[in-house]
XYZ file of C-alpha atoms in Angstrom:
596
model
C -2.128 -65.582 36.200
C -1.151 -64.681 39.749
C -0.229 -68.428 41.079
C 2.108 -71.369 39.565
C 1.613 -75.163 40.397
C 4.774 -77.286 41.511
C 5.707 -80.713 42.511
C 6.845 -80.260 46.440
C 8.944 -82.988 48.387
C 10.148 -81.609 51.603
C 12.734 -84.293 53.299
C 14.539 -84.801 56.984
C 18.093 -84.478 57.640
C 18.654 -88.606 56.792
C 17.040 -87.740 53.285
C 13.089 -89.674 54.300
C 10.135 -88.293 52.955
C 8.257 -85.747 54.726
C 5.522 -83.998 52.954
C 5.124 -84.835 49.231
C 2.358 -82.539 47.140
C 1.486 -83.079 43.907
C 0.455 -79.974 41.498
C 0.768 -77.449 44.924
C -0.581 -74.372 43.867
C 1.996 -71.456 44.685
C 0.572 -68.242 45.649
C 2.523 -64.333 45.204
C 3.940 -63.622 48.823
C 2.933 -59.957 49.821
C 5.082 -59.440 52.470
C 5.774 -55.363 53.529
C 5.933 -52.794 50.651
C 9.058 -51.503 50.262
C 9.422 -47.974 50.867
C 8.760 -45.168 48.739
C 12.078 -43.571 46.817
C 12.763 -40.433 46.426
C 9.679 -38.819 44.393
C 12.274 -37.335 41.977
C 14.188 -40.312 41.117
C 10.687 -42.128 39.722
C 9.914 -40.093 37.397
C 10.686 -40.193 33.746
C 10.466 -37.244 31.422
C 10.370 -38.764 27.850
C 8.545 -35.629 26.433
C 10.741 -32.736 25.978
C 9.416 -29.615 23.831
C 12.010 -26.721 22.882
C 12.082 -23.269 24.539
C 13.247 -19.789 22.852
C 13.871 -17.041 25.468
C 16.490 -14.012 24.537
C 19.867 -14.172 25.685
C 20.394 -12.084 28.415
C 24.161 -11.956 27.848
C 23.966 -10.577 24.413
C 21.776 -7.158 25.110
C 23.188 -3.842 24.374
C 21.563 -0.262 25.121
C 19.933 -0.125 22.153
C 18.121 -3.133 22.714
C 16.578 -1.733 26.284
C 13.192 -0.652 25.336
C 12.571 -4.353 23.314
C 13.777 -6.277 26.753
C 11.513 -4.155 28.682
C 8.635 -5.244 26.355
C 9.606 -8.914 26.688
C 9.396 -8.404 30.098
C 5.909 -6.998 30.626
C 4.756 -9.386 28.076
C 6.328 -12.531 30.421
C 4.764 -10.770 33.273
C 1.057 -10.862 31.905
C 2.363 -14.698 31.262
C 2.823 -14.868 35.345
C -0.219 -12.898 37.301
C 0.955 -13.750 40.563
C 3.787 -12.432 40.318
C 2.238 -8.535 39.045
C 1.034 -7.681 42.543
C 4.607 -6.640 43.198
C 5.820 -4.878 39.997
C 9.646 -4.988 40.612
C 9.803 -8.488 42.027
C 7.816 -9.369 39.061
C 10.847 -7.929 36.930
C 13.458 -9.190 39.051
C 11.611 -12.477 38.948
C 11.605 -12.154 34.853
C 15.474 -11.661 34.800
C 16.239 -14.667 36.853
C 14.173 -16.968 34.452
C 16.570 -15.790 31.600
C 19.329 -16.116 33.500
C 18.306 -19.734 34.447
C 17.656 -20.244 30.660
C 21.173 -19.183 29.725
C 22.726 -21.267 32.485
C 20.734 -24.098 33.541
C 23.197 -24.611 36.729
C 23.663 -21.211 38.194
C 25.007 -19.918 41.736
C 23.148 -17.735 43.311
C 23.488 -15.149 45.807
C 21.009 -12.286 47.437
C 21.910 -10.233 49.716
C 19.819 -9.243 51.970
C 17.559 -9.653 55.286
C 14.118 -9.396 53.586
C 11.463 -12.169 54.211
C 11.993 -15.859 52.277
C 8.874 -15.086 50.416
C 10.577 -13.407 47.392
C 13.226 -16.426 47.154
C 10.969 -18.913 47.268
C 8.851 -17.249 44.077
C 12.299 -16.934 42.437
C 13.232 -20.615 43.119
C 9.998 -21.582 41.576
C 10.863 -19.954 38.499
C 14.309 -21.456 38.652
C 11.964 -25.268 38.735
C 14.424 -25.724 42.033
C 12.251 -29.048 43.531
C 11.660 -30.564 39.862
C 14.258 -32.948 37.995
C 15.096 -29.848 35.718
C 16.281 -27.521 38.399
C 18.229 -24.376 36.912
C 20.086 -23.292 39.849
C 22.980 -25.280 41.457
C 22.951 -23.335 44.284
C 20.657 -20.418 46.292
C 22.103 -18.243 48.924
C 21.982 -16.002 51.172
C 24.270 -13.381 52.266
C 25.638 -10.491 54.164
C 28.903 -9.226 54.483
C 30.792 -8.444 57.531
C 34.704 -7.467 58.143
C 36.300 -9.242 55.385
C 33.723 -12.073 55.700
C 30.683 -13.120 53.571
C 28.320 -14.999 55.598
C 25.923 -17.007 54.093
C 22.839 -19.193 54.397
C 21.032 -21.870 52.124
C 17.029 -21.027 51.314
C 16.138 -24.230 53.214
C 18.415 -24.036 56.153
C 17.727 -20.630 57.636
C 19.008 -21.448 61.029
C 22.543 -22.801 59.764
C 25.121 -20.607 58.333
C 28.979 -20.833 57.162
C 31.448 -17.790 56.392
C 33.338 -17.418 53.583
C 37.305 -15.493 53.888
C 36.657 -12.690 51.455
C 40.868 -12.486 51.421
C 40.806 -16.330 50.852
C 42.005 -17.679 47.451
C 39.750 -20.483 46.047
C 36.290 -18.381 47.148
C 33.524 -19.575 44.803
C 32.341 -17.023 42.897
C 28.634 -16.335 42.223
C 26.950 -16.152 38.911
C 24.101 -13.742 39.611
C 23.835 -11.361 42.021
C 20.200 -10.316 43.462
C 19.891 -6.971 45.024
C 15.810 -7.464 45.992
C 15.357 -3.717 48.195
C 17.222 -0.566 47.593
C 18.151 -0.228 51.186
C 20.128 -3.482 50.253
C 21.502 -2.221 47.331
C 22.667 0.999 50.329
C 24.216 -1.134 52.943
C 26.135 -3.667 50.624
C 27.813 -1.516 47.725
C 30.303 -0.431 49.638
C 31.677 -3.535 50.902
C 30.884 -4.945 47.145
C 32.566 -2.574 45.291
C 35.761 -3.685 46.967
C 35.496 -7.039 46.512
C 33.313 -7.515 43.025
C 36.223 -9.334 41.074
C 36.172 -12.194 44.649
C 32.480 -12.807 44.669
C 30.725 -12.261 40.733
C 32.198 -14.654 37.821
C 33.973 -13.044 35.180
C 30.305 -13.179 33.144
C 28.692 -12.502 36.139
C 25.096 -10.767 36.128
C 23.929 -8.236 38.678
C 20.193 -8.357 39.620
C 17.776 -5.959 41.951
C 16.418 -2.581 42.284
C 18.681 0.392 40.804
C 21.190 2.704 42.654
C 22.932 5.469 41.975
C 26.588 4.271 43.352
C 25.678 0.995 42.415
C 25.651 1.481 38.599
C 28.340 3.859 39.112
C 30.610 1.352 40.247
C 29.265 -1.302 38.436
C 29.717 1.067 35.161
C 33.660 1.671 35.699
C 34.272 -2.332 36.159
C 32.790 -2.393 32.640
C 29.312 -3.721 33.075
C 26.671 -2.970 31.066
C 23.797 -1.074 33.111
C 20.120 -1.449 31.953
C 17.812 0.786 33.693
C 14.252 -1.177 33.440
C 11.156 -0.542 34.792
C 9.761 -0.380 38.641
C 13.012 0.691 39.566
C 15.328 -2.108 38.808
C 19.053 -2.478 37.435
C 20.313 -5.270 35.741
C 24.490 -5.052 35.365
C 26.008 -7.507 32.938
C 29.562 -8.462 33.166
C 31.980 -6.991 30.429
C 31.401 -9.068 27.152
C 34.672 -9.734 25.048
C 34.587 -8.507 21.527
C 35.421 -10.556 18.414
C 39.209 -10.243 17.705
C 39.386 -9.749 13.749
C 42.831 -9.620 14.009
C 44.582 -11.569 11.013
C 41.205 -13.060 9.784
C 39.403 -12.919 6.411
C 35.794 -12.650 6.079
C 34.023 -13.711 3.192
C 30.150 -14.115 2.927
C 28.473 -16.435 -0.484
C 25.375 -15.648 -1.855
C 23.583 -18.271 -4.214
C 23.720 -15.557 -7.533
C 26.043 -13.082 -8.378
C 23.461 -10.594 -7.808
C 23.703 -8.881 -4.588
C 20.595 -8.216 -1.999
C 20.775 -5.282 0.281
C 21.031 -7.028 3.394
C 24.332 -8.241 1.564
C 25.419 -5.265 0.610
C 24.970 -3.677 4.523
C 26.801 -6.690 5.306
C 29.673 -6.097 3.309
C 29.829 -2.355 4.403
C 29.569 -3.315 8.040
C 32.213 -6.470 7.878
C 34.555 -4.322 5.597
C 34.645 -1.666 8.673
C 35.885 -4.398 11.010
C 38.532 -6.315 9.129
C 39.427 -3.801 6.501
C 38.731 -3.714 2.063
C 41.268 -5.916 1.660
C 40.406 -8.618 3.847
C 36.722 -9.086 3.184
C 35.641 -10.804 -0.122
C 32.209 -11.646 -1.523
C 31.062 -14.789 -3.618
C 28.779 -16.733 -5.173
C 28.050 -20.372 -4.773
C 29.925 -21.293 -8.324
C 32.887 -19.368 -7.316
C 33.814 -21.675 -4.569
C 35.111 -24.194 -6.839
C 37.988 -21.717 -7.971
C 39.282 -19.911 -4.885
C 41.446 -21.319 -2.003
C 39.970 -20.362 1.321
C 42.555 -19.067 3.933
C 42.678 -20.090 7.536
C 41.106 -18.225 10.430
C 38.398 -17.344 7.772
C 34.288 -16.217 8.599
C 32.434 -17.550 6.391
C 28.496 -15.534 6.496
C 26.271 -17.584 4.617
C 23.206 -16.458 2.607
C 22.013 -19.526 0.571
C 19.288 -20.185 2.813
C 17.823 -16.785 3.351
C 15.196 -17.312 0.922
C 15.398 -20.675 -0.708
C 16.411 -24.100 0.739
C 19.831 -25.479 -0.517
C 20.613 -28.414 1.633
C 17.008 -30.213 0.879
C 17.855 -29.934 -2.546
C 21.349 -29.976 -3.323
C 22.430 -32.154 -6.023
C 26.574 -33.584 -5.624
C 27.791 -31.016 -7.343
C 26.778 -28.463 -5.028
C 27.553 -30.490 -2.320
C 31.418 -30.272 -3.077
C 31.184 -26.525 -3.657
C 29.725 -26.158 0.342
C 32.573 -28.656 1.109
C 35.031 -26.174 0.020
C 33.647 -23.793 2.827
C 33.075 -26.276 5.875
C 36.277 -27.722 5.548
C 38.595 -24.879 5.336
C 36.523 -21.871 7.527
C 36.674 -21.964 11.093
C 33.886 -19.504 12.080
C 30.893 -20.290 9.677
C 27.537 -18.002 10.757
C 24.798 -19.804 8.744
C 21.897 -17.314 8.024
C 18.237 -18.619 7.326
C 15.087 -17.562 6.725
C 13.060 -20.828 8.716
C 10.727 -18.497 11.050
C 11.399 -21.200 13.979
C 9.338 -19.894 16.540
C 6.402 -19.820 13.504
C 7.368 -22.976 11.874
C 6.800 -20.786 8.821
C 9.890 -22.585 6.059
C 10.771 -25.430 7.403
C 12.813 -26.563 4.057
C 15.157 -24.112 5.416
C 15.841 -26.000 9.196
C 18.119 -28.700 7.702
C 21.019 -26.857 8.616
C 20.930 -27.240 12.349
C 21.505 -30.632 12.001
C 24.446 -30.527 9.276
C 25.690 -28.217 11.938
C 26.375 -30.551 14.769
C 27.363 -33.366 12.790
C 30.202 -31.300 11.070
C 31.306 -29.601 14.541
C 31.768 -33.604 15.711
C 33.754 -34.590 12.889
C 36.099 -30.948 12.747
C 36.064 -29.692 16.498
C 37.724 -26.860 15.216
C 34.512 -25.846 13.307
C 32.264 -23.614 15.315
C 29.137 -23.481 12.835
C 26.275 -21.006 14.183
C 22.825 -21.351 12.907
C 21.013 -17.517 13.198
C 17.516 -17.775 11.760
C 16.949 -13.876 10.467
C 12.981 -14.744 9.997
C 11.709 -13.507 6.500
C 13.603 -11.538 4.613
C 11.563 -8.855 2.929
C 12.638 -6.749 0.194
C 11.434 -3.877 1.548
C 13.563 -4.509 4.663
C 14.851 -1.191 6.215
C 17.915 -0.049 6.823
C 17.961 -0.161 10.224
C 16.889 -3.517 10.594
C 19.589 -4.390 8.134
C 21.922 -2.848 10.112
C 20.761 -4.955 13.168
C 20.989 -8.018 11.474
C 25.092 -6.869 10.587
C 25.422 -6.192 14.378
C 23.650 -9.679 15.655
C 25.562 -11.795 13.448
C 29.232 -10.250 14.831
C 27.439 -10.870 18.468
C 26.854 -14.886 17.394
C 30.322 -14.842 16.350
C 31.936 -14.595 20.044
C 31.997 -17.618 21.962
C 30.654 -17.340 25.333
C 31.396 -19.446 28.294
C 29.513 -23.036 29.045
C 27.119 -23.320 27.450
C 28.627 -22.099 24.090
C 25.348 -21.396 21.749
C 25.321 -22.068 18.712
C 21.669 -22.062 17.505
C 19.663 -18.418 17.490
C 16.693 -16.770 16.512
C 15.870 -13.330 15.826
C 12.577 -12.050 17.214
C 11.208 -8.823 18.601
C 14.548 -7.135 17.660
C 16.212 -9.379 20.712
C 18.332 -12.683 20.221
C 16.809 -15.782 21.185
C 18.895 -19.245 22.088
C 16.811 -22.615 22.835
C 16.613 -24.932 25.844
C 14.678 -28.346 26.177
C 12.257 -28.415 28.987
C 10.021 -31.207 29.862
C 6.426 -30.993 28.380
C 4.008 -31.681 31.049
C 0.915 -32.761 29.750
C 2.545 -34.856 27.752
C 4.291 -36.591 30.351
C 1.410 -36.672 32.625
C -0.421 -38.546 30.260
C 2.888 -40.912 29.996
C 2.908 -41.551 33.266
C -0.282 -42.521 34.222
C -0.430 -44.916 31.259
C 2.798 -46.699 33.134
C 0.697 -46.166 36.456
C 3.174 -44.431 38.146
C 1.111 -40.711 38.971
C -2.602 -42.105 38.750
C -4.813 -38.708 38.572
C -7.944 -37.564 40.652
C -11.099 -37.649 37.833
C -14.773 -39.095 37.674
C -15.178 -42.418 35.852
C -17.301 -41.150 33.950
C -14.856 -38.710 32.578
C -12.142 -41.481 32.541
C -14.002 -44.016 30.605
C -13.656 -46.251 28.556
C -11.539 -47.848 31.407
C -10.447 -50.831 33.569
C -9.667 -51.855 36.749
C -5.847 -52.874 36.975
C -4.197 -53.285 40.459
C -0.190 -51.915 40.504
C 0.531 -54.256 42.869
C -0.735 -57.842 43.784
C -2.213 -57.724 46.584
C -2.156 -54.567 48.115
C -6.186 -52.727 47.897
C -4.437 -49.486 47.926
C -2.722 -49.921 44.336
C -6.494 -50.298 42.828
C -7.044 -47.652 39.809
C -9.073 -47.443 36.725
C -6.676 -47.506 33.197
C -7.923 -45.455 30.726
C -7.767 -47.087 27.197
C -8.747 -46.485 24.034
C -12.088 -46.755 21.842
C -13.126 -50.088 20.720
C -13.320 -49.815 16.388
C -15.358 -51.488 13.523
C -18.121 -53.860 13.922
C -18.960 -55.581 16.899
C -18.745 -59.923 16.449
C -22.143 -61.703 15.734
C -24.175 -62.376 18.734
C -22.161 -59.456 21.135
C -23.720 -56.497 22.806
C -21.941 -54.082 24.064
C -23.054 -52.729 27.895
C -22.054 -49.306 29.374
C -21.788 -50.921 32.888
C -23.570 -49.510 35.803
C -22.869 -51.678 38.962
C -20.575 -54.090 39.321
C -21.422 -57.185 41.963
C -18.461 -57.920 44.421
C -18.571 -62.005 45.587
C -15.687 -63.540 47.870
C -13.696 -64.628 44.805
C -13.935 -61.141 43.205
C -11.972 -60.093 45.954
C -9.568 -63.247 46.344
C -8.909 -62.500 42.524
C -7.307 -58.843 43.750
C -5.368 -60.235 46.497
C -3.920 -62.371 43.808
C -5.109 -65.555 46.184
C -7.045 -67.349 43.154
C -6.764 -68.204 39.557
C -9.319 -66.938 37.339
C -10.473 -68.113 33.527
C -8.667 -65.330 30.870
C -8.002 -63.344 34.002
C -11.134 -61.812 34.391
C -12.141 -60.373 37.340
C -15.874 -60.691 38.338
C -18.834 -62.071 36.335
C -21.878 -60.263 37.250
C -22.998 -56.695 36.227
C -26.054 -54.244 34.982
C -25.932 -51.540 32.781
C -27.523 -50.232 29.962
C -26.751 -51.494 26.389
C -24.888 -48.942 24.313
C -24.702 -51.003 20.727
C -25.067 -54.664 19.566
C -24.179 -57.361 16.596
C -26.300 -56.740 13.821
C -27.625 -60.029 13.993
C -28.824 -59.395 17.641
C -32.509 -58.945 17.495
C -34.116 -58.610 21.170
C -31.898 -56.112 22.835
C -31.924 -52.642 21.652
C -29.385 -49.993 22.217
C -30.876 -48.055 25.688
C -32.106 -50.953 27.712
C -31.431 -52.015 31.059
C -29.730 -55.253 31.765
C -28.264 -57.748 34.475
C -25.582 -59.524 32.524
C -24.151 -62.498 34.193
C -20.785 -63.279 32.239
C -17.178 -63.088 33.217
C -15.700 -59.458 33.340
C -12.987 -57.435 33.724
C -14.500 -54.133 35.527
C -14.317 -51.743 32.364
C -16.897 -49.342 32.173
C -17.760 -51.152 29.015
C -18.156 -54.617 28.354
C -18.507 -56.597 25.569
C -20.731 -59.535 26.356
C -22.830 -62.681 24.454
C -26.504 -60.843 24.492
C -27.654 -64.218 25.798
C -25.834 -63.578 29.125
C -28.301 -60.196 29.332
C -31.398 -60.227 31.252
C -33.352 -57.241 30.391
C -34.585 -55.758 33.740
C -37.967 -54.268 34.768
C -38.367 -50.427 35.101
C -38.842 -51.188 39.377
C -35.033 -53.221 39.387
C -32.393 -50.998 40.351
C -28.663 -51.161 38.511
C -27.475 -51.556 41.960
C -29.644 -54.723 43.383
C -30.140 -56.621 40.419
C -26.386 -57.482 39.670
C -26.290 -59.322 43.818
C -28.520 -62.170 42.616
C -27.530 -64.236 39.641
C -24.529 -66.065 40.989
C -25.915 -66.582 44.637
C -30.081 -67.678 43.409
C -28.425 -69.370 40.209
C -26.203 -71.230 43.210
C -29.250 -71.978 44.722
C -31.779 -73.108 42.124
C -28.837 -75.143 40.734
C -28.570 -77.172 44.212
C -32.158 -77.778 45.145
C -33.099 -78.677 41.218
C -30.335 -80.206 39.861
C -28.394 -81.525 42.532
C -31.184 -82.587 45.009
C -34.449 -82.793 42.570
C -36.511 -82.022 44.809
C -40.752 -81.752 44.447
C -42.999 -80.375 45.645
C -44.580 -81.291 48.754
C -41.297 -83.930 49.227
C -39.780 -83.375 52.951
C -36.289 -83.609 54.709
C -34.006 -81.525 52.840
C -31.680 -79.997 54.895
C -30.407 -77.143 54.190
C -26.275 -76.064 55.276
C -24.904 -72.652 54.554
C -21.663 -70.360 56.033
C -21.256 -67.145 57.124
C -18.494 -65.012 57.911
C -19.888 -63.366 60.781
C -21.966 -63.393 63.721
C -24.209 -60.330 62.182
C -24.812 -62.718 59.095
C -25.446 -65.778 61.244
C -28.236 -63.395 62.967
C -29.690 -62.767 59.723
C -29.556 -65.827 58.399
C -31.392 -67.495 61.778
């Protein structure tokens, strides 16, 4: 109910009576609406689905020709941005690069229109809650100065002391024209080390001194399509120095992919230092410390979903002696294809919490077949020594192999999902046709403001409808001075319904209903609550005549019933008595005219 009743005394200074009300009815103030927030801060995003996108920071050359196919896939993902082939590229590059590091710094270099930033920062999700850029700039450098500008204050800028200490250094770097690439190298190339991160990426179209440059500082060059370069910073290499590696299969007998694995481990820390075992051999061997551990028990099979205690001891002896432990599984993530074999991820972070010591990586190798090819054996050896180096923030942990290219997860916001969340707590009401919406209901956000009116969707009425109900797809709803006093919030209505006459036509009835029929026009006069279905007593229905319109009929019950109800009931009159007088009220001067 919108109003409260009280007992009011209101009393003089000396303490004497005043004004004394008995059972005061107390109405909602609606005073001035406080002022919208920030948009941002509003929303909630309860819905969150998980992203797989490669890692940009763990490509090598041989991996060129699979990123370039990721790339024109994600392009045919993104139409508006094909027009322009190698912003389209560039544009691809920066969403990885957002995906690796949600809260990159950004500078391009450059006087080229806004137009290309602002695609970029779309990518990035800049003006959404899940923004993946901390900052977006814009540079040019002069004598020993970098002068820069944010995207969305063009006519402010700030210099930055190139010979300066503390200077800020940038995680990407976007070259978008080659004449920019020109003019800037050479005051760069002097001062790389001062404005790029130490895993700093280097973004735009391709030249010649450039990658040169770019080449003897140690960065990996990619030469992609339309013209463009991507540079990555110089990636640190696993240090196998004094470390053991041993790798556990669940049977003594060994699979090829173990075998390559051996080979290619052996290589790196030497015969002596690499050992191979089954899952039953754990319980008689004393792991070392600053061991890597490569597990194969899930390639195939799931161990964790079944384990019995036993087995759980013998994994015990790994996870609590190993420091690096590279987990390898055959789930299919991306396809959802085993997903008996996903229980590791989260054994993964509950053991890291308990033993920070413990990095455990998850890699998801997709099915293994067994007429896997050497090749893509020996990919798998060289993707699981990449896992094993710990990059900077954020340190991943969880990875996927697919289309040759290693994949790492994000959560984003899903936003259908969302959108259907927040409409239901009427916080982003959407544009659509009642018709479309229905069933729904009238609801008003806020008492007493018109403006907060919207239809709720809800959800299908089930089973059988109660003896003597119809119910009525309505059609026209009939708006009296206490319908609209009930929206204000200014009256107090029975079960909080919200008007009482309507037509329609009946859409299904009580099975003991016997004179309405599903199809049929009526003019129901009953209490309501503006749904675009109501569920009524079929004696409140008055079936209407094929010339009675949906959107006349529903005006007269209340204000004829009004009528008949004073001049038969209340004054009993006959016919042919005289001297009734008639008093009515209007609210305007145009109704007075009519009335007269």
């Amino acid at each position: 109910m919108f109003t409260k009743k009280v007992n009011v005394t209101l009393r003089d200074e000396e303490g004497g009576i005043v004004v004394d009300m008995l059972n005061t009815r107390l109405n909602l103030y609606s005073g001035k609406l406080a002022e919208e927030g920030n948009p941002l801060e509003l929303q909630r995003h309860p819905c969150l689905r998980v992203v797989w996108t490669p890692d940009i920071t763990r490509l090598d050359e041989s991996r060129k020709s699979d990123l370039v196919a990721y790339l024109e896939q994600w392009l045919s993902d993104h139409h508006s941005l094909t027009e322009n082939h190698p912003v389209g590229v560039i544009a691809g590059l920066v969403d990885l690069v957002g995906h690796k590091n949600p809260r990159i710094r950004v500078l391009k270099l450059g006087r080229d229109c806004d137009c290309k930033s602002k695609q970029w920062l779309d990518i990035l999700h800049e003006k959404t809650d899940f923004s993946r850029v901390r900052d977006w700039h814009i540079g040019e450098f002069s004598e020993r100065e970098l002068i820069i500008r944010r995207q969305d204050q063009p006519g402010k800028s700030s210099k930055i002391n190139l010979d300066a200490a503390d200077i800020a250094r940038y995680d990407v770097l976007v070259m978008p024209t080659k004449e920019t690439t020109n003019e800037h190298w050479s005051r760069l190339a002097a001062n790389l080390g001062r404005v790029i991160s130490p895993h700093g990426i280097v973004n735009g179209r391709r030249s010649l001194e450039a990658a040169r440059c770019l080449k003897e500082a140690g960065f990996r060059i990619f030469d992609l399509v339309g013209g463009v370069m991507l540079a990555l910073a110089p990636q640190e290499s696993v240090d196998f120095q004094g470390k053991q590696v041993i790798y556990v299969e669940r049977s003594k007998r060994h699979s090829p992919l173990s075998a390559e694995l051996k080979a290619h481990f052996a290589h790196k820390v030497g015969v002596d230092s690499f050992r191979e075992y089954c899952l039953e051999d754990l319980a008689d061997i004393d792991i070392p410390p600053k061991t890597i551990t490569i597990s194969l028990l899930e390639i195939e099979k799931p161990l964790l979903a079944t384990m019995t205690a036993a087995e759980l001891d013998l994994l015990r002896q790994v996870t609590d002696r190993t420091t690096d432990l590279v987990w390898l599984t055959g789930t299919g993530y991306v396809s959802g294809s085993l997903p008996d074999l996903a229980l590791a991820n989260g054994l993964s972070r509950a053991l890291m919490l308990e033993q920070p010591s413990l990095r455990f990586v998850v890699f998801d190798i997709g099915t293994v077949s067994p007429r896997m090819l050497q090749p893509e054996r020996k990919r798998i050896c060289c993707d699981v020594e990449n896992v094993l180096f710990a990059d900077d923030v954020p340190d991943d942990k969880d990875f996927v192999s697919k289309n040759n290219l290693l994949h790492i997860s994000r959560f984003v916001p899903d936003n259908g999902l969302n959108s259907h969340f927040s409409q239901r707590r009427n916080q982003q009401p959407c544009e659509m046709t009642l018709e479309s919406a229905a069933p729904a209901r009238l609801v008003v956000k806020t008492i007493g403001n018109m403006d907060t009116i919207y239809f709720q969707q809800e959800s299908e009425g089930e089973g059988e409808i109660p003896r003597g109900l119809v119910d009525v797809d309505v059609k026209a709803v009939s708006l009296n001075a206490k319908d609209i006093y009930t929206l204000a919030g200014k009256v107090e209505t029975r079960k909080g319904t919200s008007a009482i006459e309507f037509s329609g036509v009946v859409k299904a009835t009580a099975k003991d209903v016997q004179d309405l029929q599903p199809g049929d026009r009526v003019c129901v006069l009953a209490p309501n609550y503006f749904r675009t279905t109501e569920r009524v007593p079929a004696w409140a229905c008055h079936k209407m005549l094929p010339n009675e319109t949906f959107e006349i009929m529903p005006t007269l019950p209340v204000i004829y019933g009004t009528d008949l109800y004073a001049l038969d009931d209340r004054a009993h009159l006959r016919a042919g008595e005289r001297g009734a007088t008639v008093y009515t009220t209007v609210s305007s001067e145009e109704k007075e005219d009519f009335m007269v």
